[in-house]
PDB file of C-alpha atoms in Angstrom:
ATOM      1  CA  MET J  15     153.623  40.998  46.620  1.00  0.00           C
ATOM      2  CA  ASP J  16     152.404  44.929  47.229  1.00  0.00           C
ATOM      3  CA  LEU J  17     151.191  44.530  51.416  1.00  0.00           C
ATOM      4  CA  ASN J  18     149.480  48.158  53.318  1.00  0.00           C
ATOM      5  CA  ILE J  19     151.244  48.577  55.990  1.00  0.00           C
ATOM      6  CA  SER J  20     148.229  49.686  58.104  1.00  0.00           C
ATOM      7  CA  PHE J  21     149.661  48.722  61.245  1.00  0.00           C
ATOM      8  CA  ILE J  22     151.978  51.932  60.568  1.00  0.00           C
ATOM      9  CA  SER J  23     150.408  55.730  62.530  1.00  0.00           C
ATOM     10  CA  GLY J  24     149.062  57.919  59.677  1.00  0.00           C
ATOM     11  CA  GLN J  25     151.574  60.422  61.429  1.00  0.00           C
ATOM     12  CA  ASN J  26     154.620  58.525  61.738  1.00  0.00           C
ATOM     13  CA  LEU J  27     154.541  57.177  58.334  1.00  0.00           C
ATOM     14  CA  ARG J  28     154.348  60.318  57.101  1.00  0.00           C
ATOM     15  CA  ARG J  29     157.536  61.280  58.757  1.00  0.00           C
ATOM     16  CA  SER J  30     159.027  58.098  57.854  1.00  0.00           C
ATOM     17  CA  LEU J  31     158.341  59.700  54.170  1.00  0.00           C
ATOM     18  CA  VAL J  32     159.848  62.648  54.348  1.00  0.00           C
ATOM     19  CA  VAL J  33     163.016  61.080  55.417  1.00  0.00           C
ATOM     20  CA  LEU J  34     162.917  58.791  52.787  1.00  0.00           C
ATOM     21  CA  VAL J  35     161.914  61.126  49.785  1.00  0.00           C
ATOM     22  CA  VAL J  36     164.900  63.615  50.421  1.00  0.00           C
ATOM     23  CA  ALA J  37     167.165  60.616  51.262  1.00  0.00           C
ATOM     24  CA  GLY J  38     166.351  58.614  48.703  1.00  0.00           C
ATOM     25  CA  LEU J  39     165.698  61.315  45.907  1.00  0.00           C
ATOM     26  CA  ALA J  40     169.383  62.257  46.821  1.00  0.00           C
ATOM     27  CA  GLY J  41     170.836  59.780  45.258  1.00  0.00           C
ATOM     28  CA  CYS J  42     168.392  59.286  42.208  1.00  0.00           C
ATOM     29  CA  GLY J  43     170.377  59.843  38.939  1.00  0.00           C
ATOM     30  CA  ALA J  44     169.500  59.240  35.307  1.00  0.00           C
ATOM     31  CA  ALA J  45     170.886  55.956  33.171  1.00  0.00           C
ATOM     32  CA  PRO J  46     170.907  55.114  29.936  1.00  0.00           C
ATOM     33  CA  SER J  47     168.242  52.491  28.891  1.00  0.00           C
ATOM     34  CA  GLY J  48     170.501  49.212  28.563  1.00  0.00           C
ATOM     35  CA  ASP J  49     172.208  50.503  31.874  1.00  0.00           C
ATOM     36  CA  ILE J  50     172.353  48.329  34.909  1.00  0.00           C
ATOM     37  CA  ASN J  51     172.815  50.717  38.465  1.00  0.00           C
ATOM     38  CA  ASP J  52     173.642  48.140  41.070  1.00  0.00           C
ATOM     39  CA  PRO J  53     176.289  49.135  43.455  1.00  0.00           C
ATOM     40  CA  PHE J  54     174.379  47.019  46.669  1.00  0.00           C
ATOM     41  CA  GLU J  55     174.539  44.024  44.494  1.00  0.00           C
ATOM     42  CA  PRO J  56     175.699  42.225  47.869  1.00  0.00           C
ATOM     43  CA  ALA J  57     173.021  43.433  49.846  1.00  0.00           C
ATOM     44  CA  ASN J  58     170.024  43.446  47.591  1.00  0.00           C
ATOM     45  CA  ARG J  59     171.332  39.341  46.891  1.00  0.00           C
ATOM     46  CA  LYS J  60     170.950  38.606  50.589  1.00  0.00           C
ATOM     47  CA  VAL J  61     167.093  39.987  50.144  1.00  0.00           C
ATOM     48  CA  HIS J  62     166.791  38.024  46.909  1.00  0.00           C
ATOM     49  CA  ALA J  63     167.567  35.068  49.096  1.00  0.00           C
ATOM     50  CA  PHE J  64     164.965  36.070  52.007  1.00  0.00           C
ATOM     51  CA  ASN J  65     162.257  36.908  48.994  1.00  0.00           C
ATOM     52  CA  LYS J  66     162.564  33.520  47.181  1.00  0.00           C
ATOM     53  CA  GLY J  67     162.473  31.892  50.870  1.00  0.00           C
ATOM     54  CA  VAL J  68     159.258  33.561  51.732  1.00  0.00           C
ATOM     55  CA  ASP J  69     157.737  32.396  48.151  1.00  0.00           C
ATOM     56  CA  SER J  70     158.873  28.529  48.798  1.00  0.00           C
ATOM     57  CA  ALA J  71     157.613  28.640  52.251  1.00  0.00           C
ATOM     58  CA  LEU J  72     154.523  31.011  52.462  1.00  0.00           C
ATOM     59  CA  LEU J  73     153.394  32.236  48.859  1.00  0.00           C
ATOM     60  CA  SER J  74     153.797  30.020  46.561  1.00  0.00           C
ATOM     61  CA  PRO J  75     151.499  27.268  48.861  1.00  0.00           C
ATOM     62  CA  ALA J  76     149.130  30.211  49.462  1.00  0.00           C
ATOM     63  CA  SER J  77     148.506  31.236  46.380  1.00  0.00           C
ATOM     64  CA  LYS J  78     148.454  27.464  44.973  1.00  0.00           C
ATOM     65  CA  GLY J  79     145.340  27.013  47.738  1.00  0.00           C
ATOM     66  CA  TYR J  80     143.791  30.799  46.358  1.00  0.00           C
ATOM     67  CA  GLY J  81     144.061  29.101  43.236  1.00  0.00           C
ATOM     68  CA  VAL J  82     141.503  26.456  43.966  1.00  0.00           C
ATOM     69  CA  VAL J  83     138.639  29.129  44.843  1.00  0.00           C
ATOM     70  CA  PRO J  84     136.204  29.378  41.806  1.00  0.00           C
ATOM     71  CA  GLU J  85     137.069  31.494  38.260  1.00  0.00           C
ATOM     72  CA  PRO J  86     134.163  33.799  39.152  1.00  0.00           C
ATOM     73  CA  VAL J  87     135.002  34.761  42.620  1.00  0.00           C
ATOM     74  CA  LYS J  88     138.881  35.555  41.872  1.00  0.00           C
ATOM     75  CA  ARG J  89     137.370  37.690  38.698  1.00  0.00           C
ATOM     76  CA  ALA J  90     135.280  39.400  41.344  1.00  0.00           C
ATOM     77  CA  VAL J  91     138.067  40.352  43.830  1.00  0.00           C
ATOM     78  CA  GLY J  92     140.515  41.415  41.194  1.00  0.00           C
ATOM     79  CA  ASN J  93     138.273  43.950  39.586  1.00  0.00           C
ATOM     80  CA  VAL J  94     137.378  45.154  43.501  1.00  0.00           C
ATOM     81  CA  ALA J  95     141.167  45.401  43.342  1.00  0.00           C
ATOM     82  CA  ASP J  96     141.941  47.392  40.514  1.00  0.00           C
ATOM     83  CA  THR J  97     138.748  49.536  41.298  1.00  0.00           C
ATOM     84  CA  LEU J  98     140.695  50.370  44.969  1.00  0.00           C
ATOM     85  CA  ASP J  99     144.153  51.022  42.734  1.00  0.00           C
ATOM     86  CA  LEU J 100     142.234  54.026  40.644  1.00  0.00           C
ATOM     87  CA  PRO J 101     141.935  56.801  42.481  1.00  0.00           C
ATOM     88  CA  GLY J 102     145.748  56.455  43.689  1.00  0.00           C
ATOM     89  CA  ASP J 103     145.953  56.214  39.871  1.00  0.00           C
ATOM     90  CA  ILE J 104     143.675  59.386  39.340  1.00  0.00           C
ATOM     91  CA  ALA J 105     146.048  61.502  41.584  1.00  0.00           C
ATOM     92  CA  ASN J 106     148.439  60.666  39.833  1.00  0.00           C
ATOM     93  CA  ASN J 107     147.903  61.468  36.767  1.00  0.00           C
ATOM     94  CA  LEU J 108     147.088  64.360  38.073  1.00  0.00           C
ATOM     95  CA  LEU J 109     150.300  65.605  38.797  1.00  0.00           C
ATOM     96  CA  GLN J 110     151.339  64.297  36.273  1.00  0.00           C
ATOM     97  CA  LEU J 111     149.842  66.869  34.560  1.00  0.00           C
ATOM     98  CA  ARG J 112     147.345  64.353  32.520  1.00  0.00           C
ATOM     99  CA  LEU J 113     144.125  64.987  32.305  1.00  0.00           C
ATOM    100  CA  VAL J 114     142.715  63.287  29.167  1.00  0.00           C
ATOM    101  CA  LYS J 115     143.663  59.712  31.419  1.00  0.00           C
ATOM    102  CA  ALA J 116     142.998  61.202  34.672  1.00  0.00           C
ATOM    103  CA  ALA J 117     139.385  61.665  33.069  1.00  0.00           C
ATOM    104  CA  GLU J 118     139.255  58.553  31.453  1.00  0.00           C
ATOM    105  CA  ASN J 119     140.679  56.863  34.964  1.00  0.00           C
ATOM    106  CA  THR J 120     137.482  58.800  36.766  1.00  0.00           C
ATOM    107  CA  LEU J 121     135.155  57.427  34.189  1.00  0.00           C
ATOM    108  CA  ARG J 122     136.371  53.617  35.043  1.00  0.00           C
ATOM    109  CA  LEU J 123     136.041  54.290  38.209  1.00  0.00           C
ATOM    110  CA  ALA J 124     132.134  56.462  37.988  1.00  0.00           C
ATOM    111  CA  THR J 125     131.084  53.235  35.908  1.00  0.00           C
ATOM    112  CA  ASN J 126     132.253  50.485  37.862  1.00  0.00           C
ATOM    113  CA  LEU J 127     131.069  51.719  41.083  1.00  0.00           C
ATOM    114  CA  THR J 128     127.840  52.607  39.673  1.00  0.00           C
ATOM    115  CA  PHE J 129     126.993  49.936  37.309  1.00  0.00           C
ATOM    116  CA  GLY J 130     129.163  46.779  38.067  1.00  0.00           C
ATOM    117  CA  LEU J 131     128.266  46.337  41.909  1.00  0.00           C
ATOM    118  CA  GLY J 132     130.819  47.992  43.894  1.00  0.00           C
ATOM    119  CA  GLY J 133     133.302  47.148  41.174  1.00  0.00           C
ATOM    120  CA  THR J 134     132.821  43.635  41.336  1.00  0.00           C
ATOM    121  CA  ILE J 135     132.200  43.641  37.649  1.00  0.00           C
ATOM    122  CA  ASP J 136     134.225  45.256  35.555  1.00  0.00           C
ATOM    123  CA  VAL J 137     132.103  46.880  33.072  1.00  0.00           C
ATOM    124  CA  ALA J 138     134.268  49.767  32.165  1.00  0.00           C
ATOM    125  CA  SER J 139     136.539  47.125  30.389  1.00  0.00           C
ATOM    126  CA  GLU J 140     133.593  46.249  28.589  1.00  0.00           C
ATOM    127  CA  LEU J 141     132.283  49.405  27.627  1.00  0.00           C
ATOM    128  CA  GLY J 142     136.110  49.411  25.874  1.00  0.00           C
ATOM    129  CA  LEU J 143     136.687  52.705  28.370  1.00  0.00           C
ATOM    130  CA  PRO J 144     140.484  52.694  28.607  1.00  0.00           C
ATOM    131  CA  GLU J 145     142.872  52.011  31.774  1.00  0.00           C
ATOM    132  CA  ASN J 146     145.396  53.686  32.604  1.00  0.00           C
ATOM    133  CA  PRO J 147     147.234  52.720  35.664  1.00  0.00           C
ATOM    134  CA  THR J 148     149.861  54.237  36.886  1.00  0.00           C
ATOM    135  CA  ASP J 149     152.521  55.115  40.258  1.00  0.00           C
ATOM    136  CA  PHE J 150     154.223  57.928  42.151  1.00  0.00           C
ATOM    137  CA  GLY J 151     157.603  56.062  40.670  1.00  0.00           C
ATOM    138  CA  GLU J 152     156.225  57.068  36.856  1.00  0.00           C
ATOM    139  CA  THR J 153     155.170  60.540  38.734  1.00  0.00           C
ATOM    140  CA  LEU J 154     158.531  61.269  39.989  1.00  0.00           C
ATOM    141  CA  HIS J 155     159.756  60.102  36.330  1.00  0.00           C
ATOM    142  CA  VAL J 156     157.666  62.776  34.740  1.00  0.00           C
ATOM    143  CA  TRP J 157     159.271  65.523  37.007  1.00  0.00           C
ATOM    144  CA  GLY J 158     162.922  64.333  35.920  1.00  0.00           C
ATOM    145  CA  VAL J 159     164.163  62.080  38.791  1.00  0.00           C
ATOM    146  CA  GLY J 160     166.055  59.843  37.769  1.00  0.00           C
ATOM    147  CA  GLU J 161     165.224  55.779  38.389  1.00  0.00           C
ATOM    148  CA  GLY J 162     168.744  56.091  41.003  1.00  0.00           C
ATOM    149  CA  PRO J 163     170.363  52.242  42.099  1.00  0.00           C
ATOM    150  CA  TYR J 164     168.635  48.985  41.934  1.00  0.00           C
ATOM    151  CA  LEU J 165     167.321  47.483  44.922  1.00  0.00           C
ATOM    152  CA  GLU J 166     165.284  44.063  45.864  1.00  0.00           C
ATOM    153  CA  VAL J 167     162.695  45.166  48.029  1.00  0.00           C
ATOM    154  CA  PRO J 168     161.877  43.100  51.640  1.00  0.00           C
ATOM    155  CA  LEU J 169     158.685  41.103  50.830  1.00  0.00           C
ATOM    156  CA  SER J 170     158.066  43.722  47.643  1.00  0.00           C
ATOM    157  CA  GLY J 171     160.983  42.229  45.441  1.00  0.00           C
ATOM    158  CA  PRO J 172     162.496  43.901  42.010  1.00  0.00           C
ATOM    159  CA  SER J 173     162.701  48.423  42.336  1.00  0.00           C
ATOM    160  CA  THR J 174     164.656  51.448  42.329  1.00  0.00           C
ATOM    161  CA  VAL J 175     165.584  54.319  44.588  1.00  0.00           C
ATOM    162  CA  ARG J 176     162.799  56.373  43.398  1.00  0.00           C
ATOM    163  CA  ASP J 177     160.151  53.611  42.560  1.00  0.00           C
ATOM    164  CA  THR J 178     160.556  52.892  46.354  1.00  0.00           C
ATOM    165  CA  VAL J 179     160.188  55.982  47.142  1.00  0.00           C
ATOM    166  CA  GLY J 180     156.776  56.299  45.077  1.00  0.00           C
ATOM    167  CA  SER J 181     155.833  53.161  46.614  1.00  0.00           C
ATOM    168  CA  VAL J 182     156.304  54.330  49.797  1.00  0.00           C
ATOM    169  CA  VAL J 183     154.192  57.754  48.852  1.00  0.00           C
ATOM    170  CA  ASP J 184     151.429  55.718  47.131  1.00  0.00           C
ATOM    171  CA  LEU J 185     151.116  54.144  50.324  1.00  0.00           C
ATOM    172  CA  ALA J 186     150.721  56.893  52.705  1.00  0.00           C
ATOM    173  CA  LEU J 187     148.947  59.125  50.643  1.00  0.00           C
ATOM    174  CA  ASN J 188     146.691  56.386  48.895  1.00  0.00           C
ATOM    175  CA  PRO J 189     143.184  57.892  48.655  1.00  0.00           C
ATOM    176  CA  VAL J 190     141.165  54.990  49.832  1.00  0.00           C
ATOM    177  CA  ARG J 191     143.198  53.900  52.638  1.00  0.00           C
ATOM    178  CA  LEU J 192     142.739  57.906  53.944  1.00  0.00           C
ATOM    179  CA  ALA J 193     139.229  57.499  53.067  1.00  0.00           C
ATOM    180  CA  LEU J 194     137.713  54.717  54.777  1.00  0.00           C
ATOM    181  CA  PRO J 195     137.918  53.512  58.139  1.00  0.00           C
ATOM    182  CA  GLU J 196     139.806  52.115  59.634  1.00  0.00           C
ATOM    183  CA  LYS J 197     138.110  48.484  59.835  1.00  0.00           C
ATOM    184  CA  GLU J 198     137.227  48.925  55.575  1.00  0.00           C
ATOM    185  CA  ALA J 199     140.915  49.894  54.491  1.00  0.00           C
ATOM    186  CA  MET J 200     141.816  46.865  56.333  1.00  0.00           C
ATOM    187  CA  ALA J 201     139.503  44.978  54.295  1.00  0.00           C
ATOM    188  CA  ALA J 202     140.615  46.609  50.883  1.00  0.00           C
ATOM    189  CA  THR J 203     144.300  45.654  52.063  1.00  0.00           C
ATOM    190  CA  VAL J 204     142.615  41.749  51.912  1.00  0.00           C
ATOM    191  CA  LEU J 205     141.513  42.172  49.163  1.00  0.00           C
ATOM    192  CA  LYS J 206     144.354  43.410  47.326  1.00  0.00           C
ATOM    193  CA  VAL J 207     146.194  40.219  49.297  1.00  0.00           C
ATOM    194  CA  PHE J 208     144.146  37.766  47.712  1.00  0.00           C
ATOM    195  CA  SER J 209     144.441  39.365  44.243  1.00  0.00           C
ATOM    196  CA  ARG J 210     147.568  39.332  44.263  1.00  0.00           C
ATOM    197  CA  LEU J 211     147.764  35.991  45.167  1.00  0.00           C
ATOM    198  CA  GLY J 212     145.491  35.067  42.225  1.00  0.00           C
ATOM    199  CA  ASP J 213     147.921  36.746  40.257  1.00  0.00           C
ATOM    200  CA  ARG J 214     151.143  34.331  41.862  1.00  0.00           C
ATOM    201  CA  ASP J 215     148.991  31.720  41.077  1.00  0.00           C
ATOM    202  CA  ARG J 216     147.948  32.269  37.538  1.00  0.00           C
ATOM    203  CA  PHE J 217     151.493  32.834  36.319  1.00  0.00           C
ATOM    204  CA  SER J 218     152.736  30.560  38.761  1.00  0.00           C
ATOM    205  CA  ASN J 219     154.570  28.602  35.911  1.00  0.00           C
ATOM    206  CA  THR J 220     156.765  31.335  34.612  1.00  0.00           C
ATOM    207  CA  VAL J 221     157.545  32.445  37.866  1.00  0.00           C
ATOM    208  CA  ASP J 222     158.473  29.403  39.106  1.00  0.00           C
ATOM    209  CA  SER J 223     160.899  29.234  36.319  1.00  0.00           C
ATOM    210  CA  LEU J 224     162.039  32.144  37.064  1.00  0.00           C
ATOM    211  CA  LEU J 225     163.193  31.868  40.401  1.00  0.00           C
ATOM    212  CA  TYR J 226     163.555  28.344  40.902  1.00  0.00           C
ATOM    213  CA  ASP J 227     164.948  26.974  37.271  1.00  0.00           C
ATOM    214  CA  SER J 228     167.226  30.452  36.589  1.00  0.00           C
ATOM    215  CA  ALA J 229     170.641  29.783  36.416  1.00  0.00           C
ATOM    216  CA  ASP J 230     170.864  33.095  38.253  1.00  0.00           C
ATOM    217  CA  SER J 231     167.315  34.353  39.107  1.00  0.00           C
ATOM    218  CA  TYR J 232     168.504  37.693  40.958  1.00  0.00           C
ATOM    219  CA  ALA J 233     169.753  38.763  37.902  1.00  0.00           C
ATOM    220  CA  GLN J 234     167.365  37.390  35.648  1.00  0.00           C
ATOM    221  CA  ALA J 235     164.694  39.110  38.127  1.00  0.00           C
ATOM    222  CA  ARG J 236     166.833  42.430  37.472  1.00  0.00           C
ATOM    223  CA  LEU J 237     166.759  42.322  33.982  1.00  0.00           C
ATOM    224  CA  LEU J 238     163.140  41.741  33.457  1.00  0.00           C
ATOM    225  CA  TYR J 239     161.874  44.717  35.804  1.00  0.00           C
ATOM    226  CA  LEU J 240     164.066  46.909  34.601  1.00  0.00           C
ATOM    227  CA  GLN J 241     163.400  46.324  31.252  1.00  0.00           C
ATOM    228  CA  ASN J 242     159.322  46.274  31.878  1.00  0.00           C
ATOM    229  CA  ARG J 243     159.568  49.174  33.905  1.00  0.00           C
ATOM    230  CA  ARG J 244     161.761  51.377  31.527  1.00  0.00           C
ATOM    231  CA  PHE J 245     159.822  50.126  28.735  1.00  0.00           C
ATOM    232  CA  GLU J 246     156.351  51.228  30.709  1.00  0.00           C
ATOM    233  CA  LEU J 247     158.551  54.598  31.308  1.00  0.00           C
ATOM    234  CA  GLY J 248     159.086  54.943  27.710  1.00  0.00           C
ATOM    235  CA  GLN J 249     162.774  54.684  28.294  1.00  0.00           C
ATOM    236  CA  ALA J 250     163.399  51.818  26.170  1.00  0.00           C
ATOM    237  CA  SER J 251     161.806  50.956  22.326  1.00  0.00           C
ATOM    238  CA  GLY J 252     162.506  47.563  21.703  1.00  0.00           C
ATOM    239  CA  ALA J 253     165.566  45.730  23.413  1.00  0.00           C
ATOM    240  CA  ALA J 254     166.922  46.067  26.472  1.00  0.00           C
ATOM    241  CA  ALA J 255     170.975  44.833  27.265  1.00  0.00           C
ATOM    242  CA  GLY J 256     170.814  41.370  27.261  1.00  0.00           C
ATOM    243  CA  THR J 257     167.330  41.067  25.155  1.00  0.00           C
ATOM    244  CA  SER J 258     167.568  39.754  21.909  1.00  0.00           C
ATOM    245  CA  ASP J 259     166.117  42.437  19.133  1.00  0.00           C
ATOM    246  CA  ASP J 260     162.494  41.455  18.551  1.00  0.00           C
ATOM    247  CA  GLY J 261     160.795  43.502  21.317  1.00  0.00           C
ATOM    248  CA  PHE J 262     159.521  42.693  25.042  1.00  0.00           C
ATOM    249  CA  ILE J 263     159.517  39.105  26.307  1.00  0.00           C
ATOM    250  CA  ASP J 264     156.417  38.874  28.983  1.00  0.00           C
ATOM    251  CA  PRO J 265     158.486  37.405  32.286  1.00  0.00           C
ATOM    252  CA  TYR J 266     155.633  36.148  33.644  1.00  0.00           C
ATOM    253  CA  ALA J 267     154.058  34.622  30.388  1.00  0.00           C
ATOM    254  CA  ASP J 268     152.077  31.153  30.672  1.00  0.00           C
ATOM    255  CA  THR J 269     155.007  28.864  29.725  1.00  0.00           C
ATOM    256  CA  ALA J 270     152.592  26.075  30.724  1.00  0.00           C
ATOM    257  CA  THR J 271     151.444  25.631  26.493  1.00  0.00           C
ATOM    258  CA  ASP J 272     154.068  25.844  24.012  1.00  0.00           C
ATOM    259  CA  THR J 273     151.881  28.623  21.588  1.00  0.00           C
ATOM    260  CA  PRO J 274     153.919  32.159  22.992  1.00  0.00           C
ATOM    261  CA  ALA J 275     151.450  34.562  23.938  1.00  0.00           C
ATOM    262  CA  ALA J 276     150.702  37.276  20.914  1.00  0.00           C
ATOM    263  CA  ALA J 277     152.192  40.306  21.037  1.00  0.00           C
ATOM    264  CA  PRO J 278     150.950  43.535  19.886  1.00  0.00           C
ATOM    265  CA  ALA J 279     152.138  43.956  16.494  1.00  0.00           C
ATOM    266  CA  ASP J 280     152.801  48.353  16.822  1.00  0.00           C
ATOM    267  CA  ASP J 281     155.727  47.729  19.313  1.00  0.00           C
ATOM    268  CA  GLY J 282     156.143  44.184  20.531  1.00  0.00           C
ATOM    269  CA  PHE J 283     155.306  45.068  24.506  1.00  0.00           C
ATOM    270  CA  ILE J 284     152.951  42.085  26.489  1.00  0.00           C
ATOM    271  CA  ASP J 285     151.959  43.916  29.859  1.00  0.00           C
ATOM    272  CA  PRO J 286     152.414  40.980  32.965  1.00  0.00           C
ATOM    273  CA  TYR J 287     149.306  42.337  34.182  1.00  0.00           C
ATOM    274  CA  GLU J 288     146.743  42.527  31.402  1.00  0.00           C
ATOM    275  CA  ASP J 289     143.755  41.658  33.264  1.00  0.00           C
ATOM    276  CA  PRO J 290     143.496  38.153  31.044  1.00  0.00           C
ATOM    277  CA  TYR J 291     139.236  38.068  31.222  1.00  0.00           C
ATOM    278  CA  ALA J 292     139.126  41.389  29.923  1.00  0.00           C
ATOM    279  CA  GLU J 293     138.011  40.428  25.793  1.00  0.00           C
TER     280      GLU J 293
END
């Protein structure tokens, strides 16, 4: 779960950002789409065990408590959280020189803010406007930066050196965080936390199976993260190492039913964060 570290001052955060960018990108190198580059595995496994403990003690119980909230309320919270992500998506679209996607996300933002009651209703999706989520990790990929070694980040989970640097940049330079007063920025952070709790509850069957029923939850989480991330970035065109050749396997598919989730016919990819309320 991603947390906005708003208690860190903007000046100190930007200083840390410069250090992390210089040190992190220096160690980034391209890896073939089927390879796993994990030189820090012993340390990563310790972080993974810590994250599992946090999930077991805090996140899973909290998500179950949030699960009793009426669906319309959870939907509205999720919609607002998605709307708050759009300014950052637009900034990264521009940095990637993907001007059409930037325009589409700008139109989504304007539509949901104007006609969606401040983003509580996803009018843009109802109108068929495309959604183009992205991040600074993808921007670095577009700029030619390799993914670097695999990392397990405390309280965040699977990542790579490139994506960790990207997450810090997204946090430090988030347009919403920089534009809103401190109290409003904190409220935005709280909404995002509740939205992530909703995700944890919605996909609880598969997440619990992955973390607590797998013979090696660390290796499984690593494989699924790298497979999904490389697919998102266009680095994999089907099966990754350790998977079958029938396409992408969704790590968050609902295992409560016997019927697997239907995959799009064109590429076999299932987005684990797809809005289940969108038509």
